[in-house]
Amino acid sequence: GFDGIELHAANGYLINQFLDSESNARTDNYGGSLENRLRFLKEVTEAVSAEIGADRVGVRLAPLTTLNGTVDANPEQTYLAAAKLLGELNVTYLHIAEADWDDAPLMPDNFKQRLRDAFPNTLIYAGKYDGDRARAALKAGWADMIGFGRPFVANPDLPDRLRHGYPWAPHDPATLFGGAEQGLIDYPVYQSSTEPQPA
Ligand SMILES: Cc1cc2nc3c(=O)[nH]c(=O)nc-3n(C[C@H](O)[C@H](O)[C@H](O)COP(=O)(O)O)c2cc1C
């Protein structure tokens, strides 16, 4: 019953390890030149698209994060080429993990504009967005959609808070990756003391 599949080519996982120059130590057709480093991404995308259609395939990329040693010597060159390739393969969306955790750099505006120019279909960004940053990215045209991670954990009613400009509750980093339900499903929805109360 899924509508599609997101290929995870970000955050230091397998496809990301092929893409980045400093994590790919191969000496065969899958390492060395940019074309070779893109080959695994290309073949996996083509294989999945052949099964379910490219219109049901999205791809997640992380140009500047360095998780699990995925460092690239020239990320703009590598990821603009990846975006162009994925546009030619006509995948339905590209999902950019911009800054995964607090130490990852935000992408320069010029890089985002060049990615926009390189990829014709839906572009999604995620990483440290708040309402103002999200609206600015949509307005500039860099992004068609914005993903929220940690804010959604602490704000189950995040769309309502965005819509009405309500403040956001902070998340507790200590409970994000372990324990039981505490810190994951027990954050309350927004309660304003000034909101009209039902009679
Ligand atoms: C609890 C938790 C688990 C996550 N697990 C994954 C994961 O398995 N794979 C992934 O690519 N990103 C994962 N992320 C990262 C998010 O997809 C997102 O990129 C990140 O939280 C940055 O967005 P934010 O600043 O809106 O939180 C996770 C984030 C959180 C908070």
mmCIF file with all atom_site columns, C-alpha atoms and ligand atoms in Angstrom:
data_model
loop_
_atom_site.group_PDB
_atom_site.id
_atom_site.type_symbol
_atom_site.label_atom_id
_atom_site.label_alt_id
_atom_site.label_comp_id
_atom_site.label_asym_id
_atom_site.label_entity_id
_atom_site.label_seq_id
_atom_site.pdbx_PDB_ins_code
_atom_site.Cartn_x
_atom_site.Cartn_y
_atom_site.Cartn_z
_atom_site.occupancy
_atom_site.B_iso_or_equiv
_atom_site.pdbx_formal_charge
_atom_site.auth_seq_id
_atom_site.auth_comp_id
_atom_site.auth_asym_id
_atom_site.auth_atom_id
_atom_site.pdbx_PDB_model_num
ATOM   1   C CA  . GLY A 1 1   ? 0.000   0.000  0.000   1.00 0.00 ? 1   GLY A CA  1
ATOM   2   C CA  . PHE A 1 2   ? 2.968   2.374  -0.097  1.00 0.00 ? 2   PHE A CA  1
ATOM   3   C CA  . ASP A 1 3   ? 2.875   5.166  -2.685  1.00 0.00 ? 3   ASP A CA  1
ATOM   4   C CA  . GLY A 1 4   ? 6.600   5.027  -3.292  1.00 0.00 ? 4   GLY A CA  1
ATOM   5   C CA  . ILE A 1 5   ? 10.087  4.430  -2.051  1.00 0.00 ? 5   ILE A CA  1
ATOM   6   C CA  . GLU A 1 6   ? 12.729  6.857  -0.840  1.00 0.00 ? 6   GLU A CA  1
ATOM   7   C CA  . LEU A 1 7   ? 16.204  5.628  -1.711  1.00 0.00 ? 7   LEU A CA  1
ATOM   8   C CA  . HIS A 1 8   ? 18.484  6.603  1.141   1.00 0.00 ? 8   HIS A CA  1
ATOM   9   C CA  . ALA A 1 9   ? 21.635  7.962  -0.468  1.00 0.00 ? 9   ALA A CA  1
ATOM   10  C CA  . ALA A 1 10  ? 22.388  10.283 2.480   1.00 0.00 ? 10  ALA A CA  1
ATOM   11  C CA  . ASN A 1 11  ? 23.723  10.368 6.015   1.00 0.00 ? 11  ASN A CA  1
ATOM   12  C CA  . GLY A 1 12  ? 26.671  8.057  5.565   1.00 0.00 ? 12  GLY A CA  1
ATOM   13  C CA  . TYR A 1 13  ? 24.739  4.994  4.444   1.00 0.00 ? 13  TYR A CA  1
ATOM   14  C CA  . LEU A 1 14  ? 25.851  2.728  1.611   1.00 0.00 ? 14  LEU A CA  1
ATOM   15  C CA  . ILE A 1 15  ? 25.029  4.806  -1.470  1.00 0.00 ? 15  ILE A CA  1
ATOM   16  C CA  . ASN A 1 16  ? 26.458  7.913  0.233   1.00 0.00 ? 16  ASN A CA  1
ATOM   17  C CA  . GLN A 1 17  ? 29.718  6.014  0.816   1.00 0.00 ? 17  GLN A CA  1
ATOM   18  C CA  . PHE A 1 18  ? 30.032  5.439  -2.929  1.00 0.00 ? 18  PHE A CA  1
ATOM   19  C CA  . LEU A 1 19  ? 29.271  9.091  -3.769  1.00 0.00 ? 19  LEU A CA  1
ATOM   20  C CA  . ASP A 1 20  ? 31.771  10.907 -1.565  1.00 0.00 ? 20  ASP A CA  1
ATOM   21  C CA  . SER A 1 21  ? 35.368  11.119 -2.730  1.00 0.00 ? 21  SER A CA  1
ATOM   22  C CA  . GLU A 1 22  ? 36.904  10.591 0.709   1.00 0.00 ? 22  GLU A CA  1
ATOM   23  C CA  . SER A 1 23  ? 34.812  7.546  1.679   1.00 0.00 ? 23  SER A CA  1
ATOM   24  C CA  . ASN A 1 24  ? 35.042  5.750  -1.662  1.00 0.00 ? 24  ASN A CA  1
ATOM   25  C CA  . ALA A 1 25  ? 38.369  3.918  -1.869  1.00 0.00 ? 25  ALA A CA  1
ATOM   26  C CA  . ARG A 1 26  ? 37.404  1.614  -4.736  1.00 0.00 ? 26  ARG A CA  1
ATOM   27  C CA  . THR A 1 27  ? 39.668  1.107  -7.690  1.00 0.00 ? 27  THR A CA  1
ATOM   28  C CA  . ASP A 1 28  ? 37.089  -0.523 -9.998  1.00 0.00 ? 28  ASP A CA  1
ATOM   29  C CA  . ASN A 1 29  ? 34.313  1.056  -12.086 1.00 0.00 ? 29  ASN A CA  1
ATOM   30  C CA  . TYR A 1 30  ? 32.597  2.241  -8.885  1.00 0.00 ? 30  TYR A CA  1
ATOM   31  C CA  . GLY A 1 31  ? 35.421  4.445  -7.568  1.00 0.00 ? 31  GLY A CA  1
ATOM   32  C CA  . GLY A 1 32  ? 37.769  7.179  -8.641  1.00 0.00 ? 32  GLY A CA  1
ATOM   33  C CA  . SER A 1 33  ? 36.157  9.478  -11.204 1.00 0.00 ? 33  SER A CA  1
ATOM   34  C CA  . LEU A 1 34  ? 32.917  11.334 -10.493 1.00 0.00 ? 34  LEU A CA  1
ATOM   35  C CA  . GLU A 1 35  ? 31.153  9.241  -13.118 1.00 0.00 ? 35  GLU A CA  1
ATOM   36  C CA  . ASN A 1 36  ? 32.312  6.083  -11.355 1.00 0.00 ? 36  ASN A CA  1
ATOM   37  C CA  . ARG A 1 37  ? 31.287  7.330  -7.895  1.00 0.00 ? 37  ARG A CA  1
ATOM   38  C CA  . LEU A 1 38  ? 27.791  8.087  -9.251  1.00 0.00 ? 38  LEU A CA  1
ATOM   39  C CA  . ARG A 1 39  ? 27.456  4.674  -10.884 1.00 0.00 ? 39  ARG A CA  1
ATOM   40  C CA  . PHE A 1 40  ? 26.018  2.779  -7.874  1.00 0.00 ? 40  PHE A CA  1
ATOM   41  C CA  . LEU A 1 41  ? 23.395  5.501  -7.270  1.00 0.00 ? 41  LEU A CA  1
ATOM   42  C CA  . LYS A 1 42  ? 22.523  5.395  -10.962 1.00 0.00 ? 42  LYS A CA  1
ATOM   43  C CA  . GLU A 1 43  ? 22.195  1.619  -11.107 1.00 0.00 ? 43  GLU A CA  1
ATOM   44  C CA  . VAL A 1 44  ? 20.139  1.324  -7.915  1.00 0.00 ? 44  VAL A CA  1
ATOM   45  C CA  . THR A 1 45  ? 17.822  4.141  -9.034  1.00 0.00 ? 45  THR A CA  1
ATOM   46  C CA  . GLU A 1 46  ? 17.409  2.582  -12.472 1.00 0.00 ? 46  GLU A CA  1
ATOM   47  C CA  . ALA A 1 47  ? 16.709  -0.859 -10.999 1.00 0.00 ? 47  ALA A CA  1
ATOM   48  C CA  . VAL A 1 48  ? 14.071  0.374  -8.553  1.00 0.00 ? 48  VAL A CA  1
ATOM   49  C CA  . SER A 1 49  ? 12.507  2.633  -11.196 1.00 0.00 ? 49  SER A CA  1
ATOM   50  C CA  . ALA A 1 50  ? 12.293  -0.298 -13.616 1.00 0.00 ? 50  ALA A CA  1
ATOM   51  C CA  . GLU A 1 51  ? 10.251  -2.200 -11.011 1.00 0.00 ? 51  GLU A CA  1
ATOM   52  C CA  . ILE A 1 52  ? 7.853   0.495  -9.791  1.00 0.00 ? 52  ILE A CA  1
ATOM   53  C CA  . GLY A 1 53  ? 8.265   3.503  -12.100 1.00 0.00 ? 53  GLY A CA  1
ATOM   54  C CA  . ALA A 1 54  ? 10.461  6.555  -11.536 1.00 0.00 ? 54  ALA A CA  1
ATOM   55  C CA  . ASP A 1 55  ? 7.358   8.512  -10.554 1.00 0.00 ? 55  ASP A CA  1
ATOM   56  C CA  . ARG A 1 56  ? 7.262   6.407  -7.376  1.00 0.00 ? 56  ARG A CA  1
ATOM   57  C CA  . VAL A 1 57  ? 10.920  6.864  -6.503  1.00 0.00 ? 57  VAL A CA  1
ATOM   58  C CA  . GLY A 1 58  ? 12.451  9.672  -4.429  1.00 0.00 ? 58  GLY A CA  1
ATOM   59  C CA  . VAL A 1 59  ? 16.096  9.963  -3.393  1.00 0.00 ? 59  VAL A CA  1
ATOM   60  C CA  . ARG A 1 60  ? 17.609  11.419 -0.231  1.00 0.00 ? 60  ARG A CA  1
ATOM   61  C CA  . LEU A 1 61  ? 21.020  13.087 -0.550  1.00 0.00 ? 61  LEU A CA  1
ATOM   62  C CA  . ALA A 1 62  ? 23.198  14.824 2.048   1.00 0.00 ? 62  ALA A CA  1
ATOM   63  C CA  . PRO A 1 63  ? 25.729  17.040 0.271   1.00 0.00 ? 63  PRO A CA  1
ATOM   64  C CA  . LEU A 1 64  ? 27.455  18.552 3.310   1.00 0.00 ? 64  LEU A CA  1
ATOM   65  C CA  . THR A 1 65  ? 26.922  16.156 6.189   1.00 0.00 ? 65  THR A CA  1
ATOM   66  C CA  . THR A 1 66  ? 29.876  13.937 7.042   1.00 0.00 ? 66  THR A CA  1
ATOM   67  C CA  . LEU A 1 67  ? 28.212  11.100 8.967   1.00 0.00 ? 67  LEU A CA  1
ATOM   68  C CA  . ASN A 1 68  ? 30.129  7.804  9.009   1.00 0.00 ? 68  ASN A CA  1
ATOM   69  C CA  . GLY A 1 69  ? 33.078  9.442  7.271   1.00 0.00 ? 69  GLY A CA  1
ATOM   70  C CA  . THR A 1 70  ? 31.188  10.514 4.138   1.00 0.00 ? 70  THR A CA  1
ATOM   71  C CA  . VAL A 1 71  ? 33.294  13.552 3.264   1.00 0.00 ? 71  VAL A CA  1
ATOM   72  C CA  . ASP A 1 72  ? 33.509  14.866 -0.261  1.00 0.00 ? 72  ASP A CA  1
ATOM   73  C CA  . ALA A 1 73  ? 36.390  17.007 -1.497  1.00 0.00 ? 73  ALA A CA  1
ATOM   74  C CA  . ASN A 1 74  ? 34.098  18.993 -3.819  1.00 0.00 ? 74  ASN A CA  1
ATOM   75  C CA  . PRO A 1 75  ? 30.496  18.574 -2.689  1.00 0.00 ? 75  PRO A CA  1
ATOM   76  C CA  . GLU A 1 76  ? 29.040  21.122 -5.092  1.00 0.00 ? 76  GLU A CA  1
ATOM   77  C CA  . GLN A 1 77  ? 30.514  19.324 -8.091  1.00 0.00 ? 77  GLN A CA  1
ATOM   78  C CA  . THR A 1 78  ? 29.512  15.863 -6.831  1.00 0.00 ? 78  THR A CA  1
ATOM   79  C CA  . TYR A 1 79  ? 25.977  16.702 -5.760  1.00 0.00 ? 79  TYR A CA  1
ATOM   80  C CA  . LEU A 1 80  ? 25.121  18.948 -8.700  1.00 0.00 ? 80  LEU A CA  1
ATOM   81  C CA  . ALA A 1 81  ? 26.117  16.027 -10.928 1.00 0.00 ? 81  ALA A CA  1
ATOM   82  C CA  . ALA A 1 82  ? 24.002  13.668 -8.790  1.00 0.00 ? 82  ALA A CA  1
ATOM   83  C CA  . ALA A 1 83  ? 21.015  16.027 -9.010  1.00 0.00 ? 83  ALA A CA  1
ATOM   84  C CA  . LYS A 1 84  ? 21.387  16.326 -12.777 1.00 0.00 ? 84  LYS A CA  1
ATOM   85  C CA  . LEU A 1 85  ? 21.625  12.543 -13.122 1.00 0.00 ? 85  LEU A CA  1
ATOM   86  C CA  . LEU A 1 86  ? 18.535  11.991 -10.955 1.00 0.00 ? 86  LEU A CA  1
ATOM   87  C CA  . GLY A 1 87  ? 16.662  14.603 -12.996 1.00 0.00 ? 87  GLY A CA  1
ATOM   88  C CA  . GLU A 1 88  ? 17.553  12.717 -16.177 1.00 0.00 ? 88  GLU A CA  1
ATOM   89  C CA  . LEU A 1 89  ? 16.318  9.504  -14.526 1.00 0.00 ? 89  LEU A CA  1
ATOM   90  C CA  . ASN A 1 90  ? 13.158  11.524 -13.744 1.00 0.00 ? 90  ASN A CA  1
ATOM   91  C CA  . VAL A 1 91  ? 12.789  10.474 -10.099 1.00 0.00 ? 91  VAL A CA  1
ATOM   92  C CA  . THR A 1 92  ? 9.811   12.179 -8.561  1.00 0.00 ? 92  THR A CA  1
ATOM   93  C CA  . TYR A 1 93  ? 11.631  14.037 -5.816  1.00 0.00 ? 93  TYR A CA  1
ATOM   94  C CA  . LEU A 1 94  ? 14.989  14.847 -4.351  1.00 0.00 ? 94  LEU A CA  1
ATOM   95  C CA  . HIS A 1 95  ? 15.168  15.132 -0.571  1.00 0.00 ? 95  HIS A CA  1
ATOM   96  C CA  . ILE A 1 96  ? 18.157  17.094 0.678   1.00 0.00 ? 96  ILE A CA  1
ATOM   97  C CA  . ALA A 1 97  ? 19.283  16.406 4.248   1.00 0.00 ? 97  ALA A CA  1
ATOM   98  C CA  . GLU A 1 98  ? 20.773  19.836 4.661   1.00 0.00 ? 98  GLU A CA  1
ATOM   99  C CA  . ALA A 1 99  ? 22.079  19.738 8.196   1.00 0.00 ? 99  ALA A CA  1
ATOM   100 C CA  . ASP A 1 100 ? 21.326  16.606 10.065  1.00 0.00 ? 100 ASP A CA  1
ATOM   101 C CA  . TRP A 1 101 ? 22.609  17.474 13.484  1.00 0.00 ? 101 TRP A CA  1
ATOM   102 C CA  . ASP A 1 102 ? 23.737  20.690 15.034  1.00 0.00 ? 102 ASP A CA  1
ATOM   103 C CA  . ASP A 1 103 ? 27.349  20.530 13.857  1.00 0.00 ? 103 ASP A CA  1
ATOM   104 C CA  . ALA A 1 104 ? 26.542  20.211 10.153  1.00 0.00 ? 104 ALA A CA  1
ATOM   105 C CA  . PRO A 1 105 ? 26.962  23.376 8.089   1.00 0.00 ? 105 PRO A CA  1
ATOM   106 C CA  . LEU A 1 106 ? 23.979  24.960 6.401   1.00 0.00 ? 106 LEU A CA  1
ATOM   107 C CA  . MET A 1 107 ? 24.220  24.991 2.630   1.00 0.00 ? 107 MET A CA  1
ATOM   108 C CA  . PRO A 1 108 ? 25.125  28.292 0.947   1.00 0.00 ? 108 PRO A CA  1
ATOM   109 C CA  . ASP A 1 109 ? 22.251  29.963 -0.943  1.00 0.00 ? 109 ASP A CA  1
ATOM   110 C CA  . ASN A 1 110 ? 24.169  29.765 -4.182  1.00 0.00 ? 110 ASN A CA  1
ATOM   111 C CA  . PHE A 1 111 ? 24.500  25.979 -3.851  1.00 0.00 ? 111 PHE A CA  1
ATOM   112 C CA  . LYS A 1 112 ? 20.757  25.677 -3.297  1.00 0.00 ? 112 LYS A CA  1
ATOM   113 C CA  . GLN A 1 113 ? 20.056  27.801 -6.358  1.00 0.00 ? 113 GLN A CA  1
ATOM   114 C CA  . ARG A 1 114 ? 22.343  25.634 -8.473  1.00 0.00 ? 114 ARG A CA  1
ATOM   115 C CA  . LEU A 1 115 ? 20.641  22.465 -7.191  1.00 0.00 ? 115 LEU A CA  1
ATOM   116 C CA  . ARG A 1 116 ? 17.305  24.029 -8.104  1.00 0.00 ? 116 ARG A CA  1
ATOM   117 C CA  . ASP A 1 117 ? 18.597  24.697 -11.607 1.00 0.00 ? 117 ASP A CA  1
ATOM   118 C CA  . ALA A 1 118 ? 19.945  21.133 -11.897 1.00 0.00 ? 118 ALA A CA  1
ATOM   119 C CA  . PHE A 1 119 ? 16.837  19.216 -10.782 1.00 0.00 ? 119 PHE A CA  1
ATOM   120 C CA  . PRO A 1 120 ? 13.453  19.839 -12.446 1.00 0.00 ? 120 PRO A CA  1
ATOM   121 C CA  . ASN A 1 121 ? 11.109  17.801 -10.211 1.00 0.00 ? 121 ASN A CA  1
ATOM   122 C CA  . THR A 1 122 ? 10.065  18.234 -6.556  1.00 0.00 ? 122 THR A CA  1
ATOM   123 C CA  . LEU A 1 123 ? 12.815  19.369 -4.174  1.00 0.00 ? 123 LEU A CA  1
ATOM   124 C CA  . ILE A 1 124 ? 12.489  18.781 -0.437  1.00 0.00 ? 124 ILE A CA  1
ATOM   125 C CA  . TYR A 1 125 ? 14.845  20.155 2.217   1.00 0.00 ? 125 TYR A CA  1
ATOM   126 C CA  . ALA A 1 126 ? 15.155  19.087 5.845   1.00 0.00 ? 126 ALA A CA  1
ATOM   127 C CA  . GLY A 1 127 ? 17.457  20.134 8.655   1.00 0.00 ? 127 GLY A CA  1
ATOM   128 C CA  . LYS A 1 128 ? 17.090  22.782 11.316  1.00 0.00 ? 128 LYS A CA  1
ATOM   129 C CA  . TYR A 1 129 ? 14.125  24.523 9.692   1.00 0.00 ? 129 TYR A CA  1
ATOM   130 C CA  . ASP A 1 130 ? 11.714  26.749 11.544  1.00 0.00 ? 130 ASP A CA  1
ATOM   131 C CA  . GLY A 1 131 ? 8.662   28.444 10.050  1.00 0.00 ? 131 GLY A CA  1
ATOM   132 C CA  . ASP A 1 132 ? 10.504  31.558 8.863   1.00 0.00 ? 132 ASP A CA  1
ATOM   133 C CA  . ARG A 1 133 ? 13.356  29.642 7.234   1.00 0.00 ? 133 ARG A CA  1
ATOM   134 C CA  . ALA A 1 134 ? 10.901  27.234 5.621   1.00 0.00 ? 134 ALA A CA  1
ATOM   135 C CA  . ARG A 1 135 ? 8.796   30.012 4.132   1.00 0.00 ? 135 ARG A CA  1
ATOM   136 C CA  . ALA A 1 136 ? 11.909  31.821 2.876   1.00 0.00 ? 136 ALA A CA  1
ATOM   137 C CA  . ALA A 1 137 ? 13.149  28.653 1.130   1.00 0.00 ? 137 ALA A CA  1
ATOM   138 C CA  . LEU A 1 138 ? 9.770   28.107 -0.510  1.00 0.00 ? 138 LEU A CA  1
ATOM   139 C CA  . LYS A 1 139 ? 9.578   31.757 -1.566  1.00 0.00 ? 139 LYS A CA  1
ATOM   140 C CA  . ALA A 1 140 ? 13.092  31.710 -3.049  1.00 0.00 ? 140 ALA A CA  1
ATOM   141 C CA  . GLY A 1 141 ? 12.076  28.612 -5.010  1.00 0.00 ? 141 GLY A CA  1
ATOM   142 C CA  . TRP A 1 142 ? 14.923  26.449 -3.667  1.00 0.00 ? 142 TRP A CA  1
ATOM   143 C CA  . ALA A 1 143 ? 12.466  24.075 -2.063  1.00 0.00 ? 143 ALA A CA  1
ATOM   144 C CA  . ASP A 1 144 ? 9.020   22.832 -3.029  1.00 0.00 ? 144 ASP A CA  1
ATOM   145 C CA  . MET A 1 145 ? 8.530   21.205 0.379   1.00 0.00 ? 145 MET A CA  1
ATOM   146 C CA  . ILE A 1 146 ? 10.217  21.301 3.795   1.00 0.00 ? 146 ILE A CA  1
ATOM   147 C CA  . GLY A 1 147 ? 10.606  18.327 6.133   1.00 0.00 ? 147 GLY A CA  1
ATOM   148 C CA  . PHE A 1 148 ? 10.679  18.725 9.902   1.00 0.00 ? 148 PHE A CA  1
ATOM   149 C CA  . GLY A 1 149 ? 12.227  16.147 12.225  1.00 0.00 ? 149 GLY A CA  1
ATOM   150 C CA  . ARG A 1 150 ? 12.903  17.113 15.813  1.00 0.00 ? 150 ARG A CA  1
ATOM   151 C CA  . PRO A 1 151 ? 10.262  19.874 15.931  1.00 0.00 ? 151 PRO A CA  1
ATOM   152 C CA  . PHE A 1 152 ? 7.610   17.293 15.046  1.00 0.00 ? 152 PHE A CA  1
ATOM   153 C CA  . VAL A 1 153 ? 8.708   15.088 17.941  1.00 0.00 ? 153 VAL A CA  1
ATOM   154 C CA  . ALA A 1 154 ? 8.023   17.835 20.474  1.00 0.00 ? 154 ALA A CA  1
ATOM   155 C CA  . ASN A 1 155 ? 5.058   19.396 18.658  1.00 0.00 ? 155 ASN A CA  1
ATOM   156 C CA  . PRO A 1 156 ? 2.487   16.825 17.555  1.00 0.00 ? 156 PRO A CA  1
ATOM   157 C CA  . ASP A 1 157 ? 0.368   19.717 16.259  1.00 0.00 ? 157 ASP A CA  1
ATOM   158 C CA  . LEU A 1 158 ? 3.226   21.304 14.278  1.00 0.00 ? 158 LEU A CA  1
ATOM   159 C CA  . PRO A 1 159 ? 1.097   22.152 11.193  1.00 0.00 ? 159 PRO A CA  1
ATOM   160 C CA  . ASP A 1 160 ? -1.367  24.030 13.427  1.00 0.00 ? 160 ASP A CA  1
ATOM   161 C CA  . ARG A 1 161 ? 1.454   25.855 15.172  1.00 0.00 ? 161 ARG A CA  1
ATOM   162 C CA  . LEU A 1 162 ? 2.939   26.860 11.811  1.00 0.00 ? 162 LEU A CA  1
ATOM   163 C CA  . ARG A 1 163 ? -0.440  27.960 10.498  1.00 0.00 ? 163 ARG A CA  1
ATOM   164 C CA  . HIS A 1 164 ? -1.288  30.091 13.520  1.00 0.00 ? 164 HIS A CA  1
ATOM   165 C CA  . GLY A 1 165 ? 2.193   31.246 14.508  1.00 0.00 ? 165 GLY A CA  1
ATOM   166 C CA  . TYR A 1 166 ? 2.031   29.509 17.911  1.00 0.00 ? 166 TYR A CA  1
ATOM   167 C CA  . PRO A 1 167 ? 5.352   29.033 19.719  1.00 0.00 ? 167 PRO A CA  1
ATOM   168 C CA  . TRP A 1 168 ? 7.128   25.662 19.424  1.00 0.00 ? 168 TRP A CA  1
ATOM   169 C CA  . ALA A 1 169 ? 7.935   23.443 22.389  1.00 0.00 ? 169 ALA A CA  1
ATOM   170 C CA  . PRO A 1 170 ? 11.605  22.388 22.618  1.00 0.00 ? 170 PRO A CA  1
ATOM   171 C CA  . HIS A 1 171 ? 12.445  18.683 22.319  1.00 0.00 ? 171 HIS A CA  1
ATOM   172 C CA  . ASP A 1 172 ? 14.481  16.839 24.947  1.00 0.00 ? 172 ASP A CA  1
ATOM   173 C CA  . PRO A 1 173 ? 17.597  15.461 23.167  1.00 0.00 ? 173 PRO A CA  1
ATOM   174 C CA  . ALA A 1 174 ? 18.057  12.845 25.910  1.00 0.00 ? 174 ALA A CA  1
ATOM   175 C CA  . THR A 1 175 ? 14.884  10.974 24.938  1.00 0.00 ? 175 THR A CA  1
ATOM   176 C CA  . LEU A 1 176 ? 15.147  11.098 21.126  1.00 0.00 ? 176 LEU A CA  1
ATOM   177 C CA  . PHE A 1 177 ? 16.898  7.786  20.578  1.00 0.00 ? 177 PHE A CA  1
ATOM   178 C CA  . GLY A 1 178 ? 15.990  5.519  23.423  1.00 0.00 ? 178 GLY A CA  1
ATOM   179 C CA  . GLY A 1 179 ? 13.867  4.651  26.395  1.00 0.00 ? 179 GLY A CA  1
ATOM   180 C CA  . ALA A 1 180 ? 10.163  4.090  26.171  1.00 0.00 ? 180 ALA A CA  1
ATOM   181 C CA  . GLU A 1 181 ? 7.314   6.337  25.115  1.00 0.00 ? 181 GLU A CA  1
ATOM   182 C CA  . GLN A 1 182 ? 8.498   9.219  27.287  1.00 0.00 ? 182 GLN A CA  1
ATOM   183 C CA  . GLY A 1 183 ? 9.667   12.098 25.101  1.00 0.00 ? 183 GLY A CA  1
ATOM   184 C CA  . LEU A 1 184 ? 8.254   10.676 21.903  1.00 0.00 ? 184 LEU A CA  1
ATOM   185 C CA  . ILE A 1 185 ? 4.473   10.449 22.158  1.00 0.00 ? 185 ILE A CA  1
ATOM   186 C CA  . ASP A 1 186 ? 3.719   12.424 25.315  1.00 0.00 ? 186 ASP A CA  1
ATOM   187 C CA  . TYR A 1 187 ? 4.321   16.011 24.218  1.00 0.00 ? 187 TYR A CA  1
ATOM   188 C CA  . PRO A 1 188 ? 1.056   17.976 24.491  1.00 0.00 ? 188 PRO A CA  1
ATOM   189 C CA  . VAL A 1 189 ? -0.637  19.994 21.785  1.00 0.00 ? 189 VAL A CA  1
ATOM   190 C CA  . TYR A 1 190 ? -0.509  23.765 22.146  1.00 0.00 ? 190 TYR A CA  1
ATOM   191 C CA  . GLN A 1 191 ? -2.698  25.221 24.900  1.00 0.00 ? 191 GLN A CA  1
ATOM   192 C CA  . SER A 1 192 ? -3.059  28.975 24.878  1.00 0.00 ? 192 SER A CA  1
ATOM   193 C CA  . SER A 1 193 ? -4.450  30.589 28.012  1.00 0.00 ? 193 SER A CA  1
ATOM   194 C CA  . THR A 1 194 ? -5.809  33.339 25.760  1.00 0.00 ? 194 THR A CA  1
ATOM   195 C CA  . GLU A 1 195 ? -7.622  30.984 23.411  1.00 0.00 ? 195 GLU A CA  1
ATOM   196 C CA  . PRO A 1 196 ? -11.407 31.076 23.780  1.00 0.00 ? 196 PRO A CA  1
ATOM   197 C CA  . GLN A 1 197 ? -12.511 28.120 25.914  1.00 0.00 ? 197 GLN A CA  1
ATOM   198 C CA  . PRO A 1 198 ? -15.549 26.039 25.028  1.00 0.00 ? 198 PRO A CA  1
ATOM   199 C CA  . ALA A 1 199 ? -18.632 27.004 27.040  1.00 0.00 ? 199 ALA A CA  1
HETATM 200 C C1  . LIG B 2 .   ? 14.721  10.393 16.440  1.00 0.00 ? 1   LIG B C1  1
HETATM 201 C C2  . LIG B 2 .   ? 15.290  10.678 15.064  1.00 0.00 ? 1   LIG B C2  1
HETATM 202 C C3  . LIG B 2 .   ? 15.636  9.628  14.231  1.00 0.00 ? 1   LIG B C3  1
HETATM 203 C C4  . LIG B 2 .   ? 16.151  9.859  12.964  1.00 0.00 ? 1   LIG B C4  1
HETATM 204 N N1  . LIG B 2 .   ? 16.459  8.812  12.154  1.00 0.00 ? 1   LIG B N1  1
HETATM 205 C C5  . LIG B 2 .   ? 16.898  9.046  10.888  1.00 0.00 ? 1   LIG B C5  1
HETATM 206 C C6  . LIG B 2 .   ? 17.169  7.964  10.002  1.00 0.00 ? 1   LIG B C6  1
HETATM 207 O O1  . LIG B 2 .   ? 17.023  6.798  10.362  1.00 0.00 ? 1   LIG B O1  1
HETATM 208 N N2  . LIG B 2 .   ? 17.611  8.251  8.760   1.00 0.00 ? 1   LIG B N2  1
HETATM 209 C C7  . LIG B 2 .   ? 17.768  9.554  8.336   1.00 0.00 ? 1   LIG B C7  1
HETATM 210 O O2  . LIG B 2 .   ? 18.146  9.790  7.205   1.00 0.00 ? 1   LIG B O2  1
HETATM 211 N N3  . LIG B 2 .   ? 17.525  10.585 9.151   1.00 0.00 ? 1   LIG B N3  1
HETATM 212 C C8  . LIG B 2 .   ? 17.098  10.371 10.395  1.00 0.00 ? 1   LIG B C8  1
HETATM 213 N N4  . LIG B 2 .   ? 16.854  11.420 11.237  1.00 0.00 ? 1   LIG B N4  1
HETATM 214 C C9  . LIG B 2 .   ? 17.184  12.783 10.759  1.00 0.00 ? 1   LIG B C9  1
HETATM 215 C C10 . LIG B 2 .   ? 15.977  13.494 10.191  1.00 0.00 ? 1   LIG B C10 1
HETATM 216 O O3  . LIG B 2 .   ? 15.543  12.853 9.011   1.00 0.00 ? 1   LIG B O3  1
HETATM 217 C C11 . LIG B 2 .   ? 16.311  14.953 9.851   1.00 0.00 ? 1   LIG B C11 1
HETATM 218 O O4  . LIG B 2 .   ? 17.186  15.019 8.757   1.00 0.00 ? 1   LIG B O4  1
HETATM 219 C C12 . LIG B 2 .   ? 16.974  15.648 11.035  1.00 0.00 ? 1   LIG B C12 1
HETATM 220 O O5  . LIG B 2 .   ? 16.225  15.428 12.217  1.00 0.00 ? 1   LIG B O5  1
HETATM 221 C C13 . LIG B 2 .   ? 17.142  17.136 10.785  1.00 0.00 ? 1   LIG B C13 1
HETATM 222 O O6  . LIG B 2 .   ? 15.908  17.777 10.698  1.00 0.00 ? 1   LIG B O6  1
HETATM 223 P P1  . LIG B 2 .   ? 15.356  18.624 11.957  1.00 0.00 ? 1   LIG B P1  1
HETATM 224 O O7  . LIG B 2 .   ? 16.371  19.702 12.226  1.00 0.00 ? 1   LIG B O7  1
HETATM 225 O O8  . LIG B 2 .   ? 14.036  19.153 11.468  1.00 0.00 ? 1   LIG B O8  1
HETATM 226 O O9  . LIG B 2 .   ? 15.243  17.691 13.099  1.00 0.00 ? 1   LIG B O9  1
HETATM 227 C C14 . LIG B 2 .   ? 16.337  11.196 12.502  1.00 0.00 ? 1   LIG B C14 1
HETATM 228 C C15 . LIG B 2 .   ? 15.984  12.243 13.360  1.00 0.00 ? 1   LIG B C15 1
HETATM 229 C C16 . LIG B 2 .   ? 15.475  11.996 14.621  1.00 0.00 ? 1   LIG B C16 1
HETATM 230 C C17 . LIG B 2 .   ? 15.121  13.174 15.482  1.00 0.00 ? 1   LIG B C17 1
#
